[in-house]
Coordinates of C-alpha atoms and ligand atoms in Angstrom, one line a residue:
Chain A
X1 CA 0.0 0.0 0.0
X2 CA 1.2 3.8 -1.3
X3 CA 2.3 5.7 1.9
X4 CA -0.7 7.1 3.8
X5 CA 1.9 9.9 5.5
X6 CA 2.2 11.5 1.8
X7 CA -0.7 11.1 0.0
X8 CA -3.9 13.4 0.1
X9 CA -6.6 12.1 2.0
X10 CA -10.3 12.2 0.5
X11 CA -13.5 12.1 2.1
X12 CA -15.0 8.7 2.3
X13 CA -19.3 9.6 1.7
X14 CA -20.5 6.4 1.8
X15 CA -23.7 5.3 1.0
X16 CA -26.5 5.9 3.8
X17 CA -28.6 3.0 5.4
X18 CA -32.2 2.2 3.1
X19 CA -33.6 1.3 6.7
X20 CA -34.3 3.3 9.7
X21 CA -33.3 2.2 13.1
X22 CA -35.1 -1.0 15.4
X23 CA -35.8 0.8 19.1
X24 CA -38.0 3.1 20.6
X25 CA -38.8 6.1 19.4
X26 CA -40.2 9.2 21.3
X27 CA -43.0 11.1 19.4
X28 CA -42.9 13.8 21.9
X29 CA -45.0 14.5 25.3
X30 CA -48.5 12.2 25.5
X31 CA -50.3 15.2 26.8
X32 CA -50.5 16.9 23.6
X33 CA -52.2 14.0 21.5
X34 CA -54.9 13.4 24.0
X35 CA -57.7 16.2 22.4
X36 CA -59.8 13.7 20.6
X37 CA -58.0 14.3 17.3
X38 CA -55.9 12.7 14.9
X39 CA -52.8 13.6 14.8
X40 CA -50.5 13.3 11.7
X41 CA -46.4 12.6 13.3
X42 CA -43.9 12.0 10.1
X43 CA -41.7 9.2 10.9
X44 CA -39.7 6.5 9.1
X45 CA -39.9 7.9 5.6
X46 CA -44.0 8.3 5.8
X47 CA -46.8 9.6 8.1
X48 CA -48.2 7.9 11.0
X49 CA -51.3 8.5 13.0
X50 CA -52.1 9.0 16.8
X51 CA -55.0 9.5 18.5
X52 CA -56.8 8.8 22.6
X53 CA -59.1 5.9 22.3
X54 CA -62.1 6.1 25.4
X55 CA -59.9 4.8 28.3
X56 CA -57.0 7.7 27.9
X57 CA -55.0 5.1 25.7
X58 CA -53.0 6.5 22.7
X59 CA -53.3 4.5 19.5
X60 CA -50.2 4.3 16.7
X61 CA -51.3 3.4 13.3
X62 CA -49.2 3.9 9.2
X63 CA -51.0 7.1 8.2
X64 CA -52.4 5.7 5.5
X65 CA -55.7 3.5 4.8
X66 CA -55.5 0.3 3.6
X67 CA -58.8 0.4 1.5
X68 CA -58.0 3.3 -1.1
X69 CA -54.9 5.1 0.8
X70 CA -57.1 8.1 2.4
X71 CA -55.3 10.2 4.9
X72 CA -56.3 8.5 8.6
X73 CA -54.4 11.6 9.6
X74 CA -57.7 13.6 8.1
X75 CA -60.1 11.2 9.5
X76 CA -62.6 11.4 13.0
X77 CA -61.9 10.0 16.0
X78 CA -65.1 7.8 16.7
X79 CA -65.3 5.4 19.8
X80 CA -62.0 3.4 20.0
X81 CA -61.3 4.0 16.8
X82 CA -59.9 6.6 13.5
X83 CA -62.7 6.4 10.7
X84 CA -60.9 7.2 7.6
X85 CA -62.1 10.4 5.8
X86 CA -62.5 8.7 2.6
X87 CA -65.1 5.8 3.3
X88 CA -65.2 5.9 6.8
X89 CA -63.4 2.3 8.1
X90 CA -62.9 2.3 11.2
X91 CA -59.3 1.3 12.4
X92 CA -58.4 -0.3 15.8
X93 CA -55.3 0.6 17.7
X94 CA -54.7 -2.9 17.1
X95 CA -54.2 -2.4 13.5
X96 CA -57.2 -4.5 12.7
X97 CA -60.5 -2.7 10.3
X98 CA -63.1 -2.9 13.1
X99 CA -65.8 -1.8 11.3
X100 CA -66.7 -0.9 7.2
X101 CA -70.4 0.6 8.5
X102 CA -71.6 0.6 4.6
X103 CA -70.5 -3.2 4.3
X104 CA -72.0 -6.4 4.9
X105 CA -68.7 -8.1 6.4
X106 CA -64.9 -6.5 6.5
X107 CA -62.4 -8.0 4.9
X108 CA -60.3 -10.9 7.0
X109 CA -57.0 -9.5 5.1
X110 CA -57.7 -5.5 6.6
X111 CA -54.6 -5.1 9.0
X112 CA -52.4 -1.7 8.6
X113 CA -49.4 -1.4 10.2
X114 CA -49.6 -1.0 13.9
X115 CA -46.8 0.4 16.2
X116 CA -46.7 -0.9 20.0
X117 CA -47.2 2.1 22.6
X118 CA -45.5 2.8 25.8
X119 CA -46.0 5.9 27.9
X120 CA -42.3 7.0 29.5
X121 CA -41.6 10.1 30.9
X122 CA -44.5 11.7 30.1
X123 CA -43.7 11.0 26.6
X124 CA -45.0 8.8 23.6
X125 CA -42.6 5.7 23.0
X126 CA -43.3 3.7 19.6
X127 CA -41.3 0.4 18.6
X128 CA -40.2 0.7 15.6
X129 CA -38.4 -2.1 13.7
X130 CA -37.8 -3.2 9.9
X131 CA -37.8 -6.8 10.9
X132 CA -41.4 -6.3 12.3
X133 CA -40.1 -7.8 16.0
X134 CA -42.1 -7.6 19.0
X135 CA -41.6 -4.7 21.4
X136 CA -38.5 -5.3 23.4
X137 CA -39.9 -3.3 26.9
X138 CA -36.7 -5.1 28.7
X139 CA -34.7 -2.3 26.8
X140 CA -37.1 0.7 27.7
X141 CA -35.3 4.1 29.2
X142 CA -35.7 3.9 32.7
X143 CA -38.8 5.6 34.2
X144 CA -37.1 9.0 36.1
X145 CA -38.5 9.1 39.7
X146 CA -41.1 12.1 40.5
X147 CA -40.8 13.4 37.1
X148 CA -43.9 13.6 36.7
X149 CA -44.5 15.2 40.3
X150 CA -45.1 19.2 40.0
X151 CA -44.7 19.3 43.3
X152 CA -41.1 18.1 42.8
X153 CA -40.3 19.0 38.9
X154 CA -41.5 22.3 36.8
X155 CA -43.6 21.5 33.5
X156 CA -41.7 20.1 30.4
X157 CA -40.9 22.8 27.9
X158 CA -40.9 20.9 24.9
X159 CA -39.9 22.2 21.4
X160 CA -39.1 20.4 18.4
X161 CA -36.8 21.7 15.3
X162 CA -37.2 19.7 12.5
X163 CA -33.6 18.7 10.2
X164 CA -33.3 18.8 6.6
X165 CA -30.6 17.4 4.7
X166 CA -28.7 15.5 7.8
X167 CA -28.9 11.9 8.6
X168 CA -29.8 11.8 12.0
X169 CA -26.3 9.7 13.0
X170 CA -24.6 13.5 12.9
X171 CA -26.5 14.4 15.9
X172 CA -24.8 11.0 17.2
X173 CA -21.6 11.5 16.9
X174 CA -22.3 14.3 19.5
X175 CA -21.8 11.7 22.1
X176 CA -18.1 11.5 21.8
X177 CA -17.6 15.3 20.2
X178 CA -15.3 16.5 23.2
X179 CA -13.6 19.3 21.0
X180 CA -16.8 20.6 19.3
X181 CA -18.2 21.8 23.2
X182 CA -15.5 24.7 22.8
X183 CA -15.8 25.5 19.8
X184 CA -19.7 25.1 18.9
X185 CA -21.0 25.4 22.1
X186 CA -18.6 27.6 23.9
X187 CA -17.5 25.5 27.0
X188 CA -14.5 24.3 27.9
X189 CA -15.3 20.5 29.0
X190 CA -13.1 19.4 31.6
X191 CA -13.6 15.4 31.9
X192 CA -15.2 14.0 29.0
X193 CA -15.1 10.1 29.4
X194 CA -17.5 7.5 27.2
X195 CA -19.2 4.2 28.2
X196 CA -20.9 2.2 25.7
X197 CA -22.3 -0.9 26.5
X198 CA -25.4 -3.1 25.0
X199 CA -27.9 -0.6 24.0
X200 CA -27.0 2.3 26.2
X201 CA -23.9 5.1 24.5
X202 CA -23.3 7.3 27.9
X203 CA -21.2 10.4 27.9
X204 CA -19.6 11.7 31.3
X205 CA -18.9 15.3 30.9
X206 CA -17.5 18.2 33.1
X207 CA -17.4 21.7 31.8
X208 CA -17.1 25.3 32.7
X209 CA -18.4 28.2 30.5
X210 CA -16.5 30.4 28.3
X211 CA -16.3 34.0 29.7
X212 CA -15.1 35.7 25.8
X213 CA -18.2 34.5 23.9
X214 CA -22.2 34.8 24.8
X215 CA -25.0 31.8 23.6
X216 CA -25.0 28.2 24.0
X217 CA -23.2 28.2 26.8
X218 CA -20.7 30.7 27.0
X219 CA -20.4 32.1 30.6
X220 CA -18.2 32.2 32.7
X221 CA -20.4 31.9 36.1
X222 CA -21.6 28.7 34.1
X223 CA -20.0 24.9 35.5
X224 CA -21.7 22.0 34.2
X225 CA -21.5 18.2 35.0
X226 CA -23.1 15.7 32.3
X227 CA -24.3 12.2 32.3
X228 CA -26.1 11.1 28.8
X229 CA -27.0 8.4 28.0
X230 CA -28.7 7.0 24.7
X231 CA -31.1 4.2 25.2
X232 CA -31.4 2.8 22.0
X233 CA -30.9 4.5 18.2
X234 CA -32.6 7.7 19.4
X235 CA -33.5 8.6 22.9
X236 CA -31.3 10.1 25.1
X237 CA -31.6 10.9 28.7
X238 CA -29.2 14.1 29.9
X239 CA -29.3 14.0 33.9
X240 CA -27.4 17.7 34.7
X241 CA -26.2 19.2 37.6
X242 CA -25.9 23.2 36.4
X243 CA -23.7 24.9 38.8
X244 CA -24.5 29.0 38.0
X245 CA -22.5 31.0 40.2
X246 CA -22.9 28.9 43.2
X247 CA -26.6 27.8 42.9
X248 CA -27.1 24.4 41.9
X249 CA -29.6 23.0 39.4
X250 CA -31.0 19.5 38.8
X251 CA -31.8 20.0 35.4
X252 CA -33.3 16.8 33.2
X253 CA -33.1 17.1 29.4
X254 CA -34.2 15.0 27.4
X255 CA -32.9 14.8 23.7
X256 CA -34.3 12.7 21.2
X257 CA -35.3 12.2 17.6
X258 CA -37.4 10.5 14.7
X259 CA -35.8 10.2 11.6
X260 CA -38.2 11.1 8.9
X261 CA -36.1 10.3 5.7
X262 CA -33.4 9.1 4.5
X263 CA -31.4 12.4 5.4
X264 CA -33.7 13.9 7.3
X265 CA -35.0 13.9 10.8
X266 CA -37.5 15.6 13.9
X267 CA -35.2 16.8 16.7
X268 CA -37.2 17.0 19.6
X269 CA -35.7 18.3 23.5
X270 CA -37.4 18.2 26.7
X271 CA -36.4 20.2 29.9
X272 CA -37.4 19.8 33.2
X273 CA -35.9 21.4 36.2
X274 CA -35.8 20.2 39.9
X275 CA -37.4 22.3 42.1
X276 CA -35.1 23.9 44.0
X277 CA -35.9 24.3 48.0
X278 CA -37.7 26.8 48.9
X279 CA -38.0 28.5 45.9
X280 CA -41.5 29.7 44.2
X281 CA -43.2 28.3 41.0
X282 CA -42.9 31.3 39.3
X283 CA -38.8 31.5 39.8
X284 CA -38.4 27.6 39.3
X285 CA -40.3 28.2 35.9
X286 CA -38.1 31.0 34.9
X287 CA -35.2 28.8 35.8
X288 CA -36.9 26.1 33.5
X289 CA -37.1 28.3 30.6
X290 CA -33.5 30.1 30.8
X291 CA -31.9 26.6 30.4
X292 CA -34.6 25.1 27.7
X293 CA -33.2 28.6 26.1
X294 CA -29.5 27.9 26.9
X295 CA -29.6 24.5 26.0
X296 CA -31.9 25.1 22.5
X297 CA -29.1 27.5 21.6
X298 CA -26.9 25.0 21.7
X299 CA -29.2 22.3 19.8
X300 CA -29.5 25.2 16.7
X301 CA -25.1 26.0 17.1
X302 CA -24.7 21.7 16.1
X303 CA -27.5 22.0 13.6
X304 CA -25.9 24.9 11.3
X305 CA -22.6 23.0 11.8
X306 CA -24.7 19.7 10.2
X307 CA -26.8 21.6 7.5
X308 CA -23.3 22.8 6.1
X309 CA -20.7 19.4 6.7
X310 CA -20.7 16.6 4.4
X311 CA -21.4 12.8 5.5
X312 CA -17.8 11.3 6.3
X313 CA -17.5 7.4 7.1
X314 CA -13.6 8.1 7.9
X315 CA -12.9 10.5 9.9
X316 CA -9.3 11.6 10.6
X317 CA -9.1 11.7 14.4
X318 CA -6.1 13.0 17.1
X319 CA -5.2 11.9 20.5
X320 CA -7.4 14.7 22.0
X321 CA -10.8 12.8 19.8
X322 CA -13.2 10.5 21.5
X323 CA -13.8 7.3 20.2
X324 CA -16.0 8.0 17.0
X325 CA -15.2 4.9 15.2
X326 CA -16.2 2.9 18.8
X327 CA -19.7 4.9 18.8
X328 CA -20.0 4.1 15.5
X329 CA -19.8 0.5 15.7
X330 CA -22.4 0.7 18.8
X331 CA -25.0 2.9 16.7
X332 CA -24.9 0.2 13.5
X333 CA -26.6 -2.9 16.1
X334 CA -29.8 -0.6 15.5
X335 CA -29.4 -0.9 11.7
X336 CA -28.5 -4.2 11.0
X337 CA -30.6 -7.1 11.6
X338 CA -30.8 -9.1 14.8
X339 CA -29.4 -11.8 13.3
X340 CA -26.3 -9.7 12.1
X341 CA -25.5 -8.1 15.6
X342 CA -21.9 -8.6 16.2
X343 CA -20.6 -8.8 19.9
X344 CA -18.0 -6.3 19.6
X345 CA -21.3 -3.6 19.0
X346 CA -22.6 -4.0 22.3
X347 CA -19.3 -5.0 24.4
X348 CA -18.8 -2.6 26.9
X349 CA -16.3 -0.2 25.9
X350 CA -14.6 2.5 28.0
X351 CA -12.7 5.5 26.9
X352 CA -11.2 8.3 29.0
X353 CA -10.2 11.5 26.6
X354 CA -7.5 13.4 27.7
X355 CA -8.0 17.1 28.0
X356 CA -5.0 19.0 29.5
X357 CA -3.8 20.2 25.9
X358 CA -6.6 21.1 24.6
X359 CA -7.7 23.2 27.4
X360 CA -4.4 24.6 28.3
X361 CA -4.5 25.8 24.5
X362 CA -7.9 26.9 25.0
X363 CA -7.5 29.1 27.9
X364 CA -4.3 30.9 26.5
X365 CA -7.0 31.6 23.0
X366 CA -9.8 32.9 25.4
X367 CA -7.0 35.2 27.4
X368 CA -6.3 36.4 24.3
X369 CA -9.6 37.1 23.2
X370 CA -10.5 39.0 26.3
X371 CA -7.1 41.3 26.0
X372 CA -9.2 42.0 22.5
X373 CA -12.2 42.9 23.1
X374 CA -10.7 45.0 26.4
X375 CA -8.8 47.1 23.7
X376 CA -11.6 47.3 21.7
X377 CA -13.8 48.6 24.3
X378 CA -10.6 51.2 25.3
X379 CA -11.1 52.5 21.9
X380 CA -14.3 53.0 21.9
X381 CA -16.4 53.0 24.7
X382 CA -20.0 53.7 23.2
X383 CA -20.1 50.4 21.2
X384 CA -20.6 48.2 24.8
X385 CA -20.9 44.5 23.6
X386 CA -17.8 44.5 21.2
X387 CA -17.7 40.6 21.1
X388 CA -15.4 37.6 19.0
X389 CA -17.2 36.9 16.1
Chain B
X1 CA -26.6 -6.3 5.8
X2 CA -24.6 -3.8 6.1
X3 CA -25.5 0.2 6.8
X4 CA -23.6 3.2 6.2
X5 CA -21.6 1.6 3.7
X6 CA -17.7 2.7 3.1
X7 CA -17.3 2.9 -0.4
X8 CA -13.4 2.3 0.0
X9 CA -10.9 -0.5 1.1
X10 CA -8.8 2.6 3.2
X11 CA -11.7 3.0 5.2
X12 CA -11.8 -0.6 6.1
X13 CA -8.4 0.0 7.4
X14 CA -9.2 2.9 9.6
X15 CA -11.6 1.1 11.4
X16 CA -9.2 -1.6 11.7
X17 CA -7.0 0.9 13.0
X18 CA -9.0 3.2 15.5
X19 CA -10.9 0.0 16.8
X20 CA -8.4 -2.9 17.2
X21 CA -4.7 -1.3 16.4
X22 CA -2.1 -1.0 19.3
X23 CA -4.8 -2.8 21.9
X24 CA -2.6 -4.7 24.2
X25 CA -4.3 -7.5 26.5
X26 CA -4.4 -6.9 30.0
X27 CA -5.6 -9.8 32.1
X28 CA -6.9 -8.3 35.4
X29 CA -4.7 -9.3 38.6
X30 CA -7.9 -10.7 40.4
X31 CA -11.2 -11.9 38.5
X32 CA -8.6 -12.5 35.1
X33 CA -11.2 -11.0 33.2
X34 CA -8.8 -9.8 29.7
X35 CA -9.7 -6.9 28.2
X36 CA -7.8 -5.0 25.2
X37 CA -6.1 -1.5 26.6
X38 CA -4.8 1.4 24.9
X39 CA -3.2 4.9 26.3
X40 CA -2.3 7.4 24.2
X41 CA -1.6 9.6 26.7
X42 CA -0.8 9.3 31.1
X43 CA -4.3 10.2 31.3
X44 CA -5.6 8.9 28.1
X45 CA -7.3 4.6 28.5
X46 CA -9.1 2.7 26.2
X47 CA -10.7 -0.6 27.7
X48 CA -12.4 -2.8 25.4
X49 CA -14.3 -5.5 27.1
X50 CA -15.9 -8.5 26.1
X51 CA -19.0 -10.3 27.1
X52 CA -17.1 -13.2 28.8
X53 CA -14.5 -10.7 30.5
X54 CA -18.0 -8.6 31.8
X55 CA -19.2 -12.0 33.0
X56 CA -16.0 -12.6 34.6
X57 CA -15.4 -9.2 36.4
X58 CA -17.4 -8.9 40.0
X59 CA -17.6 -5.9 40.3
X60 CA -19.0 -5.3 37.1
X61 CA -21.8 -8.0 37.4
X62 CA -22.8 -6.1 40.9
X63 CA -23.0 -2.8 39.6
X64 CA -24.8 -3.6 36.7
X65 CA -27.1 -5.5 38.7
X66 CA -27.7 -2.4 41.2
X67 CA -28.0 -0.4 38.3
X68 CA -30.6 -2.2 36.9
X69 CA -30.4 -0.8 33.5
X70 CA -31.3 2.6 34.8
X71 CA -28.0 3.8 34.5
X72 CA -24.6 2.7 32.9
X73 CA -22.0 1.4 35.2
X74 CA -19.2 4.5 34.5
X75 CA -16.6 4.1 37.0
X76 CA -14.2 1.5 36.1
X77 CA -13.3 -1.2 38.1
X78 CA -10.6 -0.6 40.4
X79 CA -8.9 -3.6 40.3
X80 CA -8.7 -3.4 37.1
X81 CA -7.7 -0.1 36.5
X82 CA -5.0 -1.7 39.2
X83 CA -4.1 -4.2 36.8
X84 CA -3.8 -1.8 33.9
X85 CA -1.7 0.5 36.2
X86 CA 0.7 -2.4 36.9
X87 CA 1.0 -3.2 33.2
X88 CA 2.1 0.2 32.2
X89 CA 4.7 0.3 34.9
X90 CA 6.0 -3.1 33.6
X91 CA 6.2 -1.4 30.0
X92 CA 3.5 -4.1 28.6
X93 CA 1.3 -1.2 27.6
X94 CA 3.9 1.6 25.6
X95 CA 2.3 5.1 26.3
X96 CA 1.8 7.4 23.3
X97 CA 0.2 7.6 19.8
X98 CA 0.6 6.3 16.9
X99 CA -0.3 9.5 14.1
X100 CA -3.7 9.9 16.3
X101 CA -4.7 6.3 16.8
Ligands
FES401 S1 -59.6 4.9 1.7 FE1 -60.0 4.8 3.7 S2 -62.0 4.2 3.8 FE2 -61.6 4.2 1.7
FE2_402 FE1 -23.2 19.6 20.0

């Protein structure tokens, strides 16, 4: 082989996967499907339908009838069941044709694609697999204690920012980005250590704010620790402790995804914040919303950094990276079928990333950003916010 | 069937290389459990595990069990890290990188 030292590298594209991931996937907070409508949720390269049935239970259905392909999406909620707006059948949550009220008998064959439900977190869990396997509920995120308390947690604030032109493994790689937190997201992370391990990709973060830049989460008074952990292709629990200038947050975030095309996908982020002791609903609330804010901010920094990069299936790491190619091979269990999982996916694996150059590089930048923007502000003093761009 | 397909050979050989290049075998000093190690760096460990070296490790198997699947085990085990410690002071595992891998 030619020598590697002296040749130019290219970009390796690759082709992307034809199949979306097997797991469960999070269609956002239950609350909000529960008003007697249909609701139209794009997922896995189509449309699917939710709606309540009578006993408060959510029903996940393909989007489109099986009779002439009208738009259950557009349909009535009536009983149990979504009556199609073209001919009116009536579908279970089952997946079965209940009821064809101008027919004699309905079809034995009338089946649509159903999706098995969970209600976690407040939210919305489908199963979603290409190999049409039962639910797997052993491999469920865990159920957070008291989240749904408000006695003990503030209400979710919920939004969702839809991604076009990005598979949804770029939001991934996140996982074991340590360099990116500086530079994207304007922290300087501290410890930054991975765990991967059957179907759980955790990463262990310290960080402290960057006091030359605002947004994301640039501030100096601003020290975070991290624990996140995916369960499964695309839900990620993010349990935070948010040390701001000596008060300290329990913050919960919860980041998670559908993919609804091949290079495309829903980005959706919960926040909830711990109450903190003896403070008032209005204050905790404010709390809630400055770090949905912080921490949206830093959701729409990775995005423009996706909507611009190319796909790359060989990255060129350094000795400061985390372990990409690791995460990598832990994400593509999801994609292949069960029969095809290799151990060496889910084996635990542990990586520590060492951080002293980068940050002792990184602080000597930020001094000299701050000498800047001091001499900036010497010169002239009307123009206040004089920042690094 | 395959995903995210590489569409050359040299890619192949990174993963190779990022995954499986330079990991030397450490067999812990008390459950034996071997794992493949790496350091880059003093401060920098890879540990790849396998399912019989997780079976074999107890503190592992009673973490994992306490944990219950709520929340990955993070800490590593001290007896191994012991072990690995050991190793690198017996110049089994070289420190240091080889062009970033
Ligand atoms: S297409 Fe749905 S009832 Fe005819
Ligand atoms: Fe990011």
């Amino acid at each position: 082989m030619a020598d590697p030292t002296t040749q130019t590298r290219t970009l390796d594209h690759g082709s992307q996967p034809e199949r979306f991931a097997r797991g469960w996937h999070c269609l956002g907070l239950a609350s909000q499907f529960k008003d007697g409508k249909p609701h139209a949720v794009e997922a896995f390269g189509g449309k699917l339908v939710v709606w309540e049935n009578s006993k408060g239970e959510l029903g996940v259905l393909d989007g489109y009838c099986r009779h002439m392909g009208g738009d259950l999406t557009q349909g009535t909620v009536k009983g149990d069941e979504i009556g199609c707006p073209f001919h009116d059948w009536r579908w279970g949550a089952d997946g079965r044709c209940k009821q064809i009220p101008y027919a004699r008998r309905v079809p034995l064959r009338a089946r649509t694609k159903a999706y098995e439900t969970v209600i976690r977190n407040d939210s919305l869990l489908i199963w979603h697999d290409p190999e049409g396997s039962k639910a797997d509920y052993d491999i469920l995120p865990p159920e957070l204690p008291d989240i749904g308390n408000r006695e003990v947690y503030t209400d979710w604030i919920w939004n969702t920012v839809p991604i076009k032109g990005s598979h949804c493994r770029e939001l991934i790689d996140n996982v074991v980005d340590m360099a990116h937190f500086y530079y994207v997201h304007f922290a300087f992370p501290t410890d930054f250590r991975n765990v991967f391990e059957d179907h759980m990709a955790t990463q262990y973060m310290a960080s402290k704010g960057r006091p030359d830049v605002a947004g994301g989460y640039g501030d100096a008074d601003m020290f975070l620790k991290s624990e996140a952990t995916y369960y499964g292709p695309a839900y990620m629990i993010n349990w935070l402790e948010v040390d701001y200038k000596g008060f300290v947050t329990e913050v919960i975030l919860i980041n998670c995804h559908i993919p609804t095309g091949p290079d495309s996908f829903l980005l959706q982020y919960g926040i909830t914040v711990k109450k903190p002791e003896g403070l008032d609903d209005k204050t905790a609330n404010f709390i809630g919303k400055k770090y949905a804010d912080m921490f949206g901010d830093g959701f729409l920094q990775d995005v423009h950094i996706w909507q611009n990069k190319v796909p790359v299936q060989n990255p060129l790491l350094c000795e400061e990276d985390g372990p990409v190619y690791q995460l990598r091979r832990w994400y593509e269990q999801f994609y292949v079928d069960v029969a095809d999982i290799e151990p060496e996916m889910r084996a635990r694996f542990e990586f520590e990333v060492d951080t002293t150059k980068a940050n002792e590089y990184w602080h000597e930048e930020v001094a000299e950003n701050l000498r800047r923007i001091e001499a900036e502000k010497a010169e002239n003093p009307e123009s206040s916010d004089a920042g690094v761009s | 069937m395959a995903s995210f397909v590489p569409t050359s050979q040299d890619t192949v050989e990174d993963q190779r290389l990022y995954t499986q290049a330079r990991l030397v075998e450490v067999e812990c000093l008390d459950c034996l459990a071997r794992v493949g190690v790496k350091k880059n760096s003093e401060h920098q460990t890879s540990v790849q595990w396998t399912a019989e070296a997780q079976a074999q490790c107890p503190d592992l198997v009673r973490r994992k069990a306490a944990a219950d699947g709520a929340r990955l085990v993070h800490a590593r085990c001290p007896r191994l890290a012991a072990s690995i410690e050991a190793a690198v002071a017996d110049g089994r595992i070289q420190i240091g990188a080889e062009d970033g891998y």
